Amino acid sequence: MAQQAYMTETDGGGSGPRRSTRFRNLLRDRGIWRRGIVLAVCAVLLALVMMAHTRIPNAIGNLGSLVDTFLPWLGLLIPVLLVLGLIRRSATALIATILPAAIWLDLFGGLLTDKTDSGGDLTVATHNVNADNPDPSATARDVAASGADILALEELKASEVATYERALASTYRHHAVSARSDCGASTR
């Protein structure tokens, strides 16, 4: 009869604990969190400038206008902060760099996409109805037939506003009449 030999390992085997040990050591290493404090502060300051750029006053040398002009270019500081954070091996700096990156993408990310789409279709028409117009109802019907999405009427007499409102009500439900220079505007 043949005999079989069995061998078992009792040392806990496997590489399970060894794999997670390196990650745990990184988390426990306080230096990785302390190294990039200055870079993290710079990232937060950059994020604040980008987020509150409209609140920077122009009183001192048109500083607010200057910041608005160079605002898209401030995004070039983000890769610099990222590289410096990697060189310093700082988790704090890398995490803090996410903040200005997210704000910059919110402000200017739409400019990076493809613009070959036809986009929306908006038709705006303006018409001088002439204050001495003998037939405002016919003029209103002709203007409504134009199919414009937004319609602005010029030289509209205050006494004829009701006539135009009735004639344009079915096509342009939303409207506003401005008293400046006796002009009115209607929108669909």
Tab-separated table of C-alpha atoms in Angstrom, residues 6-94:
chain	number	residue	atom	x	y	z
A	6	TYR	CA	0.225	15.766	4.056
A	7	MET	CA	1.792	19.083	4.844
A	8	THR	CA	0.040	22.133	6.288
A	9	GLU	CA	1.313	25.645	6.830
A	10	THR	CA	0.572	27.162	10.184
A	11	ASP	CA	2.231	30.560	9.858
A	12	GLY	CA	-0.984	32.345	8.850
A	13	GLY	CA	0.194	32.246	5.227
A	14	GLY	CA	-0.988	34.405	2.384
A	15	SER	CA	-0.065	37.964	1.621
A	16	GLY	CA	-3.281	39.466	3.017
A	17	PRO	CA	-1.837	41.271	6.030
A	18	ARG	CA	1.325	42.251	4.185
A	19	ARG	CA	-0.598	44.073	1.421
A	20	SER	CA	-2.568	46.273	3.753
A	21	THR	CA	0.425	46.995	5.979
A	22	ARG	CA	1.958	49.386	3.446
A	23	PHE	CA	-1.302	51.328	3.073
A	24	ARG	CA	-1.779	51.469	6.836
A	25	ASN	CA	1.769	52.745	7.261
A	26	LEU	CA	1.019	55.546	4.793
A	27	LEU	CA	-2.081	56.530	6.738
A	28	ARG	CA	-0.209	56.445	10.045
A	29	ASP	CA	2.735	58.465	8.698
A	30	ARG	CA	2.061	61.952	10.050
A	31	GLY	CA	4.673	63.461	7.756
A	32	ILE	CA	2.575	62.800	4.656
A	33	TRP	CA	-0.165	64.979	6.133
A	34	ARG	CA	2.102	67.729	7.518
A	35	ARG	CA	4.403	68.221	4.552
A	36	GLY	CA	2.053	70.177	2.308
A	37	ILE	CA	0.402	72.646	4.667
A	38	VAL	CA	1.809	75.677	2.799
A	39	LEU	CA	0.758	74.218	-0.556
A	40	ALA	CA	-2.698	73.450	0.834
A	41	VAL	CA	-3.063	77.042	2.059
A	42	CYS	CA	-2.013	78.283	-1.404
A	43	ALA	CA	-4.605	75.998	-3.017
A	44	VAL	CA	-7.349	77.262	-0.704
A	45	LEU	CA	-6.362	80.902	-1.363
A	46	LEU	CA	-6.442	80.258	-5.111
A	47	ALA	CA	-9.884	78.685	-4.730
A	48	LEU	CA	-11.112	81.688	-2.731
A	49	VAL	CA	-9.875	84.141	-5.370
A	50	MET	CA	-11.608	82.157	-8.117
A	51	MET	CA	-14.793	81.734	-6.112
A	52	ALA	CA	-15.084	85.342	-4.902
A	53	HIS	CA	-13.617	87.133	-7.927
A	54	THR	CA	-16.755	89.268	-8.307
A	55	ARG	CA	-16.312	90.660	-4.793
A	56	ILE	CA	-12.790	91.997	-5.376
A	57	PRO	CA	-13.135	95.796	-5.526
A	58	ASN	CA	-11.863	97.977	-8.348
A	59	ALA	CA	-10.943	100.790	-5.950
A	60	ILE	CA	-7.255	99.871	-5.885
A	61	GLY	CA	-5.885	100.064	-9.422
A	62	ASN	CA	-8.852	98.221	-10.965
A	63	LEU	CA	-7.728	95.043	-9.192
A	64	GLY	CA	-11.140	93.380	-9.554
A	65	SER	CA	-11.159	93.907	-13.310
A	66	LEU	CA	-7.588	92.649	-13.558
A	67	VAL	CA	-8.452	89.462	-11.639
A	68	ASP	CA	-11.505	88.919	-13.877
A	69	THR	CA	-9.312	89.315	-16.950
A	70	PHE	CA	-6.756	86.750	-15.811
A	71	LEU	CA	-9.254	84.409	-14.103
A	72	PRO	CA	-9.081	81.664	-16.769
A	73	TRP	CA	-5.277	81.751	-16.602
A	74	LEU	CA	-5.307	81.118	-12.847
A	75	GLY	CA	-6.112	77.532	-13.794
A	76	LEU	CA	-2.471	77.145	-14.852
A	77	LEU	CA	-1.504	77.318	-11.176
A	78	ILE	CA	-3.452	74.116	-10.473
A	79	PRO	CA	-1.017	71.754	-12.267
A	80	VAL	CA	1.862	73.598	-10.569
A	81	LEU	CA	0.286	72.942	-7.155
A	82	LEU	CA	-0.348	69.340	-8.168
A	83	VAL	CA	3.270	68.742	-9.229
A	84	LEU	CA	4.619	70.416	-6.087
A	85	GLY	CA	2.292	68.248	-3.980
A	86	LEU	CA	3.599	65.140	-5.718
A	87	ILE	CA	7.215	66.230	-5.247
A	88	ARG	CA	6.577	66.877	-1.549
A	89	ARG	CA	4.613	63.601	-1.331
A	90	SER	CA	1.898	65.437	0.546
A	91	ALA	CA	-1.610	64.041	0.763
A	92	THR	CA	-2.831	67.331	2.252
A	93	ALA	CA	-1.625	69.369	-0.732
A	94	LEU	CA	-3.021	66.900	-3.246
